[in-house]
Amino acid sequence: MVPLPNLQMLSLSGMQVDVSPSVLAMRRVPLLTNVTSLCLGACHFCSCRAILELVWACPNLDQFLLSMNTADYSLAPEDAARLDTVQKQLRGCQRLRWLTIGIPMISSAYMFGATVLFLSISVSNLEDRGNLIAFLPGAFPRLEKITIYMKDIPDDPVYHAPSLLHVIATALPLRPALSEVAFVVHGFSGMPEAASPHCLRNCKWIVGRAGEWDERPLRALLIGLQKLDIGLRTLTERADGEPSAGYVLSVLPDVHDVLRVLVGMGPKIVYPLGNDPFHTARAGDTGAL
C-alpha cells in the first residue's frame, strides 16, 4: 500500500466492508494519516471490527458522516460502553469533533471517541426514540450541540410520551457544555392549507405536552441551554410559525429567551421577531393542534 499524504477528504459509497488484510493494514500503514473528513454512505459493515479498523485508520479525523449504512452486528448498551475503553487504549478518533450518524449505527457511537462536540442524528420514525434512550446516556461527554433530523409527521398518531426533546434532556442531563439543541423537520408536509396543523403536530412530538415536564423541567436538565432551534422546513409558503412558537411556549414557557422557530427552505426566522419575545408567539395560538 502506498500512503496518500495529500488526501484530506474521503467518501466511500455502496461498499461492503469486512475485516480483510487490506483493511487491517490501513491502521498499520500511514495510508490515511491526513484524512480529516470521512463520509460513508450506503455501506454495509460485516462486523463491528470492520468499521473500527476503517475509522481508526484515520488518526486525524475531524468530521465523520455515516448515512444510510447497514451492519450485520448489533451491540447492547453494555457492549457499546466497553468499546469506549478499547478506543481509549488504542487512542482512536482523538480529534473527532463533528459526527453525523443515523439510528441504525447509533450503537456504534461509543467507538468514535469521547471528543465529539457537534452531533447530528437522523431519526427515521418515532420508534427510534428507544434507541436514543438506550445509547445516548454516558456517550459524548464533551458534547456542545446536538441536532436531530426528523421526517415530517403527515398523519396524527396518538401522542405518547416521551417527546424527542425529553429523550435528549433525560439522556444527556446536567451537562454545562451542552448549550445548543436543534430539531430540523424535512420532507413535504402536505397541501398548503394543511401546513400549519402539520407544523404544530411536529412541535407536539418534539417538545411534548405541558405535564411531561412537571417532574423535571427542561432548564433543570439542560442546565447549559443557550439555544433551542426548531426548524419546520416545509415546502409551502403558508407554513405558519406563529402558532408553532406559541405551542412550544405553552409547553415550555421558560425557553422564550433561547427559542428560535424557523420555517421554509431559507429558512426564515418567524420567532422571535422584534424586541418583545412574545411578539409572534401567543400561548393561545394552538387551536389547530
PDB file of C-alpha atoms in Angstrom:
ATOM      1  CA  MET A   1       0.000   0.000   0.000  1.00  0.00           C
ATOM      2  CA  VAL A   2       1.198   3.485  -0.868  1.00  0.00           C
ATOM      3  CA  PRO A   3       0.485   6.290   1.642  1.00  0.00           C
ATOM      4  CA  LEU A   4      -1.736   9.123   0.420  1.00  0.00           C
ATOM      5  CA  PRO A   5      -0.298  12.192   2.164  1.00  0.00           C
ATOM      6  CA  ASN A   6      -2.384  14.719   0.212  1.00  0.00           C
ATOM      7  CA  LEU A   7      -5.732  13.007   0.774  1.00  0.00           C
ATOM      8  CA  GLN A   8      -7.822  15.014   3.233  1.00  0.00           C
ATOM      9  CA  MET A   9     -11.414  14.157   2.283  1.00  0.00           C
ATOM     10  CA  LEU A  10     -12.537  10.579   1.645  1.00  0.00           C
ATOM     11  CA  SER A  11     -16.016   9.467   0.583  1.00  0.00           C
ATOM     12  CA  LEU A  12     -16.968   5.801   0.192  1.00  0.00           C
ATOM     13  CA  SER A  13     -20.366   4.681  -1.093  1.00  0.00           C
ATOM     14  CA  GLY A  14     -22.069   1.348  -1.717  1.00  0.00           C
ATOM     15  CA  MET A  15     -19.224  -0.773  -0.332  1.00  0.00           C
ATOM     16  CA  GLN A  16     -19.293  -3.975   1.684  1.00  0.00           C
ATOM     17  CA  VAL A  17     -16.624  -3.695   4.374  1.00  0.00           C
ATOM     18  CA  ASP A  18     -15.221  -6.757   6.109  1.00  0.00           C
ATOM     19  CA  VAL A  19     -12.053  -7.428   8.081  1.00  0.00           C
ATOM     20  CA  SER A  20      -9.784  -8.184   5.141  1.00  0.00           C
ATOM     21  CA  PRO A  21      -5.960  -7.967   5.125  1.00  0.00           C
ATOM     22  CA  SER A  22      -6.178  -4.663   3.271  1.00  0.00           C
ATOM     23  CA  VAL A  23      -8.495  -3.171   5.879  1.00  0.00           C
ATOM     24  CA  LEU A  24      -6.281  -4.401   8.719  1.00  0.00           C
ATOM     25  CA  ALA A  25      -3.219  -2.899   7.033  1.00  0.00           C
ATOM     26  CA  MET A  26      -4.782   0.570   6.883  1.00  0.00           C
ATOM     27  CA  ARG A  27      -4.140   1.253  10.550  1.00  0.00           C
ATOM     28  CA  ARG A  28      -0.607  -0.140  10.494  1.00  0.00           C
ATOM     29  CA  VAL A  29       0.463   1.721   7.365  1.00  0.00           C
ATOM     30  CA  PRO A  30       0.136   5.551   7.435  1.00  0.00           C
ATOM     31  CA  LEU A  31      -2.199   5.327   4.471  1.00  0.00           C
ATOM     32  CA  LEU A  32      -4.888   7.790   5.571  1.00  0.00           C
ATOM     33  CA  THR A  33      -2.930   9.845   8.081  1.00  0.00           C
ATOM     34  CA  ASN A  34      -4.058  13.226   6.760  1.00  0.00           C
ATOM     35  CA  VAL A  35      -7.716  12.418   6.166  1.00  0.00           C
ATOM     36  CA  THR A  36      -9.761  14.864   8.236  1.00  0.00           C
ATOM     37  CA  SER A  37     -13.191  14.283   6.674  1.00  0.00           C
ATOM     38  CA  LEU A  38     -14.698  10.823   6.100  1.00  0.00           C
ATOM     39  CA  CYS A  39     -18.108  10.060   4.587  1.00  0.00           C
ATOM     40  CA  LEU A  40     -19.519   6.536   4.467  1.00  0.00           C
ATOM     41  CA  GLY A  41     -22.795   6.272   2.538  1.00  0.00           C
ATOM     42  CA  ALA A  42     -24.912   3.197   1.856  1.00  0.00           C
ATOM     43  CA  CYS A  43     -22.112   0.890   3.004  1.00  0.00           C
ATOM     44  CA  HIS A  44     -22.598  -2.482   4.652  1.00  0.00           C
ATOM     45  CA  PHE A  45     -20.372  -3.478   7.555  1.00  0.00           C
ATOM     46  CA  CYS A  46     -19.982  -7.204   8.088  1.00  0.00           C
ATOM     47  CA  SER A  47     -18.667  -6.842  11.618  1.00  0.00           C
ATOM     48  CA  CYS A  48     -18.057  -4.324  14.343  1.00  0.00           C
ATOM     49  CA  ARG A  49     -14.316  -4.631  13.878  1.00  0.00           C
ATOM     50  CA  ALA A  50     -14.621  -3.770  10.176  1.00  0.00           C
ATOM     51  CA  ILE A  51     -15.858  -0.269  10.883  1.00  0.00           C
ATOM     52  CA  LEU A  52     -13.413   0.113  13.762  1.00  0.00           C
ATOM     53  CA  GLU A  53     -10.403  -0.650  11.597  1.00  0.00           C
ATOM     54  CA  LEU A  54     -11.561   1.660   8.824  1.00  0.00           C
ATOM     55  CA  VAL A  55     -12.293   4.638  11.054  1.00  0.00           C
ATOM     56  CA  TRP A  56      -9.262   4.259  13.299  1.00  0.00           C
ATOM     57  CA  ALA A  57      -7.043   4.228  10.207  1.00  0.00           C
ATOM     58  CA  CYS A  58      -7.714   7.994  10.104  1.00  0.00           C
ATOM     59  CA  PRO A  59      -5.959   9.302  13.247  1.00  0.00           C
ATOM     60  CA  ASN A  60      -6.577  12.963  12.363  1.00  0.00           C
ATOM     61  CA  LEU A  61     -10.259  12.578  11.577  1.00  0.00           C
ATOM     62  CA  ASP A  62     -12.199  15.738  12.412  1.00  0.00           C
ATOM     63  CA  GLN A  63     -15.535  15.193  10.603  1.00  0.00           C
ATOM     64  CA  PHE A  64     -17.282  11.844  10.181  1.00  0.00           C
ATOM     65  CA  LEU A  65     -20.577  11.319   8.356  1.00  0.00           C
ATOM     66  CA  LEU A  66     -22.454   7.994   8.334  1.00  0.00           C
ATOM     67  CA  SER A  67     -25.502   7.936   6.060  1.00  0.00           C
ATOM     68  CA  MET A  68     -27.856   5.094   5.111  1.00  0.00           C
ATOM     69  CA  ASN A  69     -25.438   2.378   6.224  1.00  0.00           C
ATOM     70  CA  THR A  70     -26.312  -1.112   7.418  1.00  0.00           C
ATOM     71  CA  ALA A  71     -24.493  -3.626   9.589  1.00  0.00           C
ATOM     72  CA  ASP A  72     -24.617  -7.326  10.399  1.00  0.00           C
ATOM     73  CA  TYR A  73     -23.815  -6.706  14.041  1.00  0.00           C
ATOM     74  CA  SER A  74     -25.824  -5.146  16.834  1.00  0.00           C
ATOM     75  CA  LEU A  75     -24.500  -4.012  20.175  1.00  0.00           C
ATOM     76  CA  ALA A  76     -26.183  -3.967  23.543  1.00  0.00           C
ATOM     77  CA  PRO A  77     -25.621  -0.766  25.539  1.00  0.00           C
ATOM     78  CA  GLU A  78     -23.209  -2.532  27.899  1.00  0.00           C
ATOM     79  CA  ASP A  79     -21.165  -3.856  24.944  1.00  0.00           C
ATOM     80  CA  ALA A  80     -21.052  -0.403  23.378  1.00  0.00           C
ATOM     81  CA  ALA A  81     -19.834   1.104  26.654  1.00  0.00           C
ATOM     82  CA  ARG A  82     -16.951  -1.385  26.782  1.00  0.00           C
ATOM     83  CA  LEU A  83     -15.827  -0.193  23.359  1.00  0.00           C
ATOM     84  CA  ASP A  84     -15.236   3.216  24.912  1.00  0.00           C
ATOM     85  CA  THR A  85     -12.431   1.665  26.956  1.00  0.00           C
ATOM     86  CA  VAL A  86     -10.989  -0.022  23.867  1.00  0.00           C
ATOM     87  CA  GLN A  87     -10.892   3.162  21.839  1.00  0.00           C
ATOM     88  CA  LYS A  88      -9.120   4.989  24.669  1.00  0.00           C
ATOM     89  CA  GLN A  89      -6.456   2.283  24.786  1.00  0.00           C
ATOM     90  CA  LEU A  90      -5.925   2.479  21.022  1.00  0.00           C
ATOM     91  CA  ARG A  91      -6.234   6.281  21.031  1.00  0.00           C
ATOM     92  CA  GLY A  92      -8.681   6.165  18.160  1.00  0.00           C
ATOM     93  CA  CYS A  93     -10.623   9.225  16.992  1.00  0.00           C
ATOM     94  CA  GLN A  94      -8.833  11.558  19.373  1.00  0.00           C
ATOM     95  CA  ARG A  95      -9.527  14.593  17.174  1.00  0.00           C
ATOM     96  CA  LEU A  96     -13.063  13.849  16.008  1.00  0.00           C
ATOM     97  CA  ARG A  97     -15.328  16.853  16.670  1.00  0.00           C
ATOM     98  CA  TRP A  98     -18.177  16.547  14.125  1.00  0.00           C
ATOM     99  CA  LEU A  99     -20.237  13.334  13.919  1.00  0.00           C
ATOM    100  CA  THR A 100     -23.321  12.752  11.771  1.00  0.00           C
ATOM    101  CA  ILE A 101     -24.966   9.387  12.289  1.00  0.00           C
ATOM    102  CA  GLY A 102     -28.215   7.535  11.607  1.00  0.00           C
ATOM    103  CA  ILE A 103     -30.166   5.452  14.086  1.00  0.00           C
ATOM    104  CA  PRO A 104     -29.076   2.100  12.537  1.00  0.00           C
ATOM    105  CA  MET A 105     -25.488   2.919  13.532  1.00  0.00           C
ATOM    106  CA  ILE A 106     -26.201   4.641  16.860  1.00  0.00           C
ATOM    107  CA  SER A 107     -24.995   1.629  18.842  1.00  0.00           C
ATOM    108  CA  SER A 108     -21.534   2.284  17.376  1.00  0.00           C
ATOM    109  CA  ALA A 109     -21.394   5.782  18.829  1.00  0.00           C
ATOM    110  CA  TYR A 110     -19.019   4.834  21.638  1.00  0.00           C
ATOM    111  CA  MET A 111     -16.453   3.606  19.119  1.00  0.00           C
ATOM    112  CA  PHE A 112     -15.888   7.080  17.716  1.00  0.00           C
ATOM    113  CA  GLY A 113     -14.245   8.619  20.735  1.00  0.00           C
ATOM    114  CA  ALA A 114     -15.099  10.991  23.534  1.00  0.00           C
ATOM    115  CA  THR A 115     -14.050  14.208  21.788  1.00  0.00           C
ATOM    116  CA  VAL A 116     -17.202  14.851  19.730  1.00  0.00           C
ATOM    117  CA  LEU A 117     -18.507  18.390  20.154  1.00  0.00           C
ATOM    118  CA  PHE A 118     -21.186  18.533  17.447  1.00  0.00           C
ATOM    119  CA  LEU A 119     -23.523  15.587  16.951  1.00  0.00           C
ATOM    120  CA  SER A 120     -26.237  15.175  14.297  1.00  0.00           C
ATOM    121  CA  ILE A 121     -28.643  12.217  14.369  1.00  0.00           C
ATOM    122  CA  SER A 122     -31.195  11.265  11.721  1.00  0.00           C
ATOM    123  CA  VAL A 123     -34.408   9.844  13.191  1.00  0.00           C
ATOM    124  CA  SER A 124     -36.439   7.778  10.729  1.00  0.00           C
ATOM    125  CA  ASN A 125     -39.587   7.301  12.790  1.00  0.00           C
ATOM    126  CA  LEU A 126     -40.982   7.870  16.243  1.00  0.00           C
ATOM    127  CA  GLU A 127     -39.991   4.375  17.378  1.00  0.00           C
ATOM    128  CA  ASP A 128     -36.341   5.403  17.123  1.00  0.00           C
ATOM    129  CA  ARG A 129     -36.720   7.111  20.489  1.00  0.00           C
ATOM    130  CA  GLY A 130     -35.945   3.785  22.140  1.00  0.00           C
ATOM    131  CA  ASN A 131     -32.503   3.646  20.534  1.00  0.00           C
ATOM    132  CA  LEU A 132     -31.723   7.171  21.700  1.00  0.00           C
ATOM    133  CA  ILE A 133     -32.750   6.267  25.251  1.00  0.00           C
ATOM    134  CA  ALA A 134     -30.555   3.143  25.171  1.00  0.00           C
ATOM    135  CA  PHE A 135     -27.349   4.505  23.673  1.00  0.00           C
ATOM    136  CA  LEU A 136     -27.060   8.242  24.392  1.00  0.00           C
ATOM    137  CA  PRO A 137     -26.568   8.107  28.201  1.00  0.00           C
ATOM    138  CA  GLY A 138     -22.882   8.139  29.034  1.00  0.00           C
ATOM    139  CA  ALA A 139     -21.773   8.933  25.498  1.00  0.00           C
ATOM    140  CA  PHE A 140     -20.253  12.170  24.157  1.00  0.00           C
ATOM    141  CA  PRO A 141     -19.175  13.777  27.442  1.00  0.00           C
ATOM    142  CA  ARG A 142     -17.844  16.912  25.691  1.00  0.00           C
ATOM    143  CA  LEU A 143     -20.917  17.500  23.538  1.00  0.00           C
ATOM    144  CA  GLU A 144     -21.802  21.144  22.885  1.00  0.00           C
ATOM    145  CA  LYS A 145     -24.548  20.854  20.261  1.00  0.00           C
ATOM    146  CA  ILE A 146     -26.933  18.113  19.195  1.00  0.00           C
ATOM    147  CA  THR A 147     -29.137  18.292  16.093  1.00  0.00           C
ATOM    148  CA  ILE A 148     -31.972  15.861  15.435  1.00  0.00           C
ATOM    149  CA  TYR A 149     -33.127  15.495  11.822  1.00  0.00           C
ATOM    150  CA  MET A 150     -36.614  14.019  11.609  1.00  0.00           C
ATOM    151  CA  LYS A 151     -39.172  13.330   8.930  1.00  0.00           C
ATOM    152  CA  ASP A 152     -42.371  15.315   8.783  1.00  0.00           C
ATOM    153  CA  ILE A 153     -45.317  13.628  10.525  1.00  0.00           C
ATOM    154  CA  PRO A 154     -48.113  13.749   7.930  1.00  0.00           C
ATOM    155  CA  ASP A 155     -50.652  11.820   9.985  1.00  0.00           C
ATOM    156  CA  ASP A 156     -51.803  12.392  13.531  1.00  0.00           C
ATOM    157  CA  PRO A 157     -50.838   9.368  15.629  1.00  0.00           C
ATOM    158  CA  VAL A 158     -51.992   9.375  19.223  1.00  0.00           C
ATOM    159  CA  TYR A 159     -49.246  11.122  21.159  1.00  0.00           C
ATOM    160  CA  HIS A 160     -47.457   9.146  23.818  1.00  0.00           C
ATOM    161  CA  ALA A 161     -44.509  10.349  25.859  1.00  0.00           C
ATOM    162  CA  PRO A 162     -41.640  10.857  25.815  1.00  0.00           C
ATOM    163  CA  SER A 163     -41.130  13.660  23.336  1.00  0.00           C
ATOM    164  CA  LEU A 164     -37.871  13.815  21.411  1.00  0.00           C
ATOM    165  CA  LEU A 165     -36.675  16.781  23.444  1.00  0.00           C
ATOM    166  CA  HIS A 166     -37.484  14.970  26.678  1.00  0.00           C
ATOM    167  CA  VAL A 167     -35.449  11.978  25.467  1.00  0.00           C
ATOM    168  CA  ILE A 168     -32.460  14.237  24.768  1.00  0.00           C
ATOM    169  CA  ALA A 169     -32.768  16.109  28.056  1.00  0.00           C
ATOM    170  CA  THR A 170     -33.020  12.975  30.219  1.00  0.00           C
ATOM    171  CA  ALA A 171     -30.319  11.074  28.309  1.00  0.00           C
ATOM    172  CA  LEU A 172     -27.813  13.954  28.451  1.00  0.00           C
ATOM    173  CA  PRO A 173     -28.665  15.793  31.700  1.00  0.00           C
ATOM    174  CA  LEU A 174     -26.639  18.210  33.797  1.00  0.00           C
ATOM    175  CA  ARG A 175     -24.010  18.972  31.175  1.00  0.00           C
ATOM    176  CA  PRO A 176     -22.912  22.607  31.306  1.00  0.00           C
ATOM    177  CA  ALA A 177     -21.151  22.328  27.924  1.00  0.00           C
ATOM    178  CA  LEU A 178     -24.309  21.219  26.076  1.00  0.00           C
ATOM    179  CA  SER A 179     -25.620  24.633  25.070  1.00  0.00           C
ATOM    180  CA  GLU A 180     -27.462  24.075  21.764  1.00  0.00           C
ATOM    181  CA  VAL A 181     -30.267  21.691  20.802  1.00  0.00           C
ATOM    182  CA  ALA A 182     -31.799  21.810  17.328  1.00  0.00           C
ATOM    183  CA  PHE A 183     -34.554  19.934  15.529  1.00  0.00           C
ATOM    184  CA  VAL A 184     -34.890  20.003  11.748  1.00  0.00           C
ATOM    185  CA  VAL A 185     -38.053  18.639  10.149  1.00  0.00           C
ATOM    186  CA  HIS A 186     -37.612  17.730   6.499  1.00  0.00           C
ATOM    187  CA  GLY A 187     -39.966  16.458   3.837  1.00  0.00           C
ATOM    188  CA  PHE A 188     -43.155  17.754   2.306  1.00  0.00           C
ATOM    189  CA  SER A 189     -45.850  18.387   4.889  1.00  0.00           C
ATOM    190  CA  GLY A 190     -48.894  18.080   2.678  1.00  0.00           C
ATOM    191  CA  MET A 191     -51.166  20.542   0.889  1.00  0.00           C
ATOM    192  CA  PRO A 192     -50.655  24.253   1.672  1.00  0.00           C
ATOM    193  CA  GLU A 193     -53.828  24.516   3.691  1.00  0.00           C
ATOM    194  CA  ALA A 194     -52.583  21.692   5.939  1.00  0.00           C
ATOM    195  CA  ALA A 195     -49.181  23.251   6.542  1.00  0.00           C
ATOM    196  CA  SER A 196     -49.922  24.970   9.837  1.00  0.00           C
ATOM    197  CA  PRO A 197     -51.506  21.899  11.511  1.00  0.00           C
ATOM    198  CA  HIS A 198     -48.529  19.845  10.359  1.00  0.00           C
ATOM    199  CA  CYS A 199     -46.097  22.304  11.890  1.00  0.00           C
ATOM    200  CA  LEU A 200     -47.988  22.142  15.167  1.00  0.00           C
ATOM    201  CA  ARG A 201     -48.142  18.352  15.036  1.00  0.00           C
ATOM    202  CA  ASN A 202     -44.383  18.139  14.602  1.00  0.00           C
ATOM    203  CA  CYS A 203     -43.887  20.528  17.517  1.00  0.00           C
ATOM    204  CA  LYS A 204     -46.020  18.274  19.710  1.00  0.00           C
ATOM    205  CA  TRP A 205     -43.724  15.305  19.076  1.00  0.00           C
ATOM    206  CA  ILE A 206     -40.642  17.485  19.513  1.00  0.00           C
ATOM    207  CA  VAL A 207     -41.463  19.178  22.844  1.00  0.00           C
ATOM    208  CA  GLY A 208     -44.331  17.034  24.153  1.00  0.00           C
ATOM    209  CA  ARG A 209     -47.103  18.318  26.380  1.00  0.00           C
ATOM    210  CA  ALA A 210     -47.015  20.501  29.442  1.00  0.00           C
ATOM    211  CA  GLY A 211     -47.417  17.755  32.048  1.00  0.00           C
ATOM    212  CA  GLU A 212     -44.434  15.883  30.659  1.00  0.00           C
ATOM    213  CA  TRP A 213     -42.064  18.415  32.216  1.00  0.00           C
ATOM    214  CA  ASP A 214     -43.701  18.767  35.653  1.00  0.00           C
ATOM    215  CA  GLU A 215     -41.344  16.427  37.499  1.00  0.00           C
ATOM    216  CA  ARG A 216     -38.088  17.679  35.926  1.00  0.00           C
ATOM    217  CA  PRO A 217     -38.307  20.956  33.975  1.00  0.00           C
ATOM    218  CA  LEU A 218     -36.220  21.320  30.838  1.00  0.00           C
ATOM    219  CA  ARG A 219     -33.924  24.010  32.240  1.00  0.00           C
ATOM    220  CA  ALA A 220     -33.224  21.845  35.306  1.00  0.00           C
ATOM    221  CA  LEU A 221     -31.983  19.069  32.985  1.00  0.00           C
ATOM    222  CA  LEU A 222     -30.224  21.043  30.257  1.00  0.00           C
ATOM    223  CA  ILE A 223     -28.518  23.449  32.603  1.00  0.00           C
ATOM    224  CA  GLY A 224     -26.284  24.957  29.920  1.00  0.00           C
ATOM    225  CA  LEU A 225     -29.007  25.513  27.304  1.00  0.00           C
ATOM    226  CA  GLN A 226     -28.489  28.749  25.368  1.00  0.00           C
ATOM    227  CA  LYS A 227     -30.244  27.980  22.093  1.00  0.00           C
ATOM    228  CA  LEU A 228     -33.239  25.798  21.174  1.00  0.00           C
ATOM    229  CA  ASP A 229     -33.924  25.783  17.425  1.00  0.00           C
ATOM    230  CA  ILE A 230     -36.956  24.182  15.814  1.00  0.00           C
ATOM    231  CA  GLY A 231     -36.702  24.152  12.013  1.00  0.00           C
ATOM    232  CA  LEU A 232     -40.034  23.473  10.290  1.00  0.00           C
ATOM    233  CA  ARG A 233     -38.664  23.190   6.783  1.00  0.00           C
ATOM    234  CA  THR A 234     -41.825  22.673   4.796  1.00  0.00           C
ATOM    235  CA  LEU A 235     -42.154  23.299   1.070  1.00  0.00           C
ATOM    236  CA  THR A 236     -45.047  25.726   1.285  1.00  0.00           C
ATOM    237  CA  GLU A 237     -45.092  29.468   1.785  1.00  0.00           C
ATOM    238  CA  ARG A 238     -48.163  29.209   4.011  1.00  0.00           C
ATOM    239  CA  ALA A 239     -46.381  27.345   6.797  1.00  0.00           C
ATOM    240  CA  ASP A 240     -47.210  29.433   9.845  1.00  0.00           C
ATOM    241  CA  GLY A 241     -44.597  29.566  12.565  1.00  0.00           C
ATOM    242  CA  GLU A 242     -46.550  31.749  14.962  1.00  0.00           C
ATOM    243  CA  PRO A 243     -48.899  29.048  16.318  1.00  0.00           C
ATOM    244  CA  SER A 244     -45.949  26.655  16.402  1.00  0.00           C
ATOM    245  CA  ALA A 245     -43.902  29.003  18.576  1.00  0.00           C
ATOM    246  CA  GLY A 246     -46.964  29.630  20.701  1.00  0.00           C
ATOM    247  CA  TYR A 247     -47.431  25.922  21.265  1.00  0.00           C
ATOM    248  CA  VAL A 248     -43.792  25.435  22.279  1.00  0.00           C
ATOM    249  CA  LEU A 249     -44.054  28.299  24.774  1.00  0.00           C
ATOM    250  CA  SER A 250     -47.299  26.928  26.180  1.00  0.00           C
ATOM    251  CA  VAL A 251     -45.437  23.697  26.985  1.00  0.00           C
ATOM    252  CA  LEU A 252     -42.081  25.246  27.897  1.00  0.00           C
ATOM    253  CA  PRO A 253     -42.722  28.850  28.990  1.00  0.00           C
ATOM    254  CA  ASP A 254     -39.198  29.210  30.366  1.00  0.00           C
ATOM    255  CA  VAL A 255     -37.495  28.842  26.959  1.00  0.00           C
ATOM    256  CA  HIS A 256     -38.665  32.150  25.427  1.00  0.00           C
ATOM    257  CA  ASP A 257     -35.149  33.567  25.795  1.00  0.00           C
ATOM    258  CA  VAL A 258     -33.459  30.704  23.883  1.00  0.00           C
ATOM    259  CA  LEU A 259     -36.154  29.584  21.414  1.00  0.00           C
ATOM    260  CA  ARG A 260     -35.993  30.136  17.653  1.00  0.00           C
ATOM    261  CA  VAL A 261     -38.618  28.795  15.243  1.00  0.00           C
ATOM    262  CA  LEU A 262     -37.567  28.672  11.594  1.00  0.00           C
ATOM    263  CA  VAL A 263     -39.824  27.916   8.630  1.00  0.00           C
ATOM    264  CA  GLY A 264     -39.115  27.222   4.977  1.00  0.00           C
ATOM    265  CA  MET A 265     -36.119  26.222   2.912  1.00  0.00           C
ATOM    266  CA  GLY A 266     -34.371  29.552   3.632  1.00  0.00           C
ATOM    267  CA  PRO A 267     -35.049  29.235   6.412  1.00  0.00           C
ATOM    268  CA  LYS A 268     -36.956  32.280   7.665  1.00  0.00           C
ATOM    269  CA  ILE A 269     -36.911  33.043  11.374  1.00  0.00           C
ATOM    270  CA  VAL A 270     -40.517  33.507  12.457  1.00  0.00           C
ATOM    271  CA  TYR A 271     -39.782  33.620  16.182  1.00  0.00           C
ATOM    272  CA  PRO A 272     -38.593  35.787  17.777  1.00  0.00           C
ATOM    273  CA  LEU A 273     -39.428  38.999  15.924  1.00  0.00           C
ATOM    274  CA  GLY A 274     -38.957  42.441  17.424  1.00  0.00           C
ATOM    275  CA  ASN A 275     -37.904  43.210  20.969  1.00  0.00           C
ATOM    276  CA  ASP A 276     -40.876  41.546  22.639  1.00  0.00           C
ATOM    277  CA  PRO A 277     -40.160  37.795  22.983  1.00  0.00           C
ATOM    278  CA  PHE A 278     -43.903  37.127  22.763  1.00  0.00           C
ATOM    279  CA  HIS A 279     -44.420  39.332  19.702  1.00  0.00           C
ATOM    280  CA  THR A 280     -45.144  36.444  17.346  1.00  0.00           C
ATOM    281  CA  ALA A 281     -45.914  33.677  19.807  1.00  0.00           C
ATOM    282  CA  ARG A 282     -49.056  33.699  21.873  1.00  0.00           C
ATOM    283  CA  ALA A 283     -49.774  30.728  24.092  1.00  0.00           C
ATOM    284  CA  GLY A 284     -53.376  30.691  22.911  1.00  0.00           C
ATOM    285  CA  ASP A 285     -52.429  30.133  19.259  1.00  0.00           C
ATOM    286  CA  THR A 286     -52.675  26.365  19.446  1.00  0.00           C
ATOM    287  CA  GLY A 287     -56.138  25.786  18.086  1.00  0.00           C
ATOM    288  CA  ALA A 288     -55.021  23.827  15.031  1.00  0.00           C
ATOM    289  CA  LEU A 289     -53.458  21.044  17.110  1.00  0.00           C
TER     290      LEU A 289
END
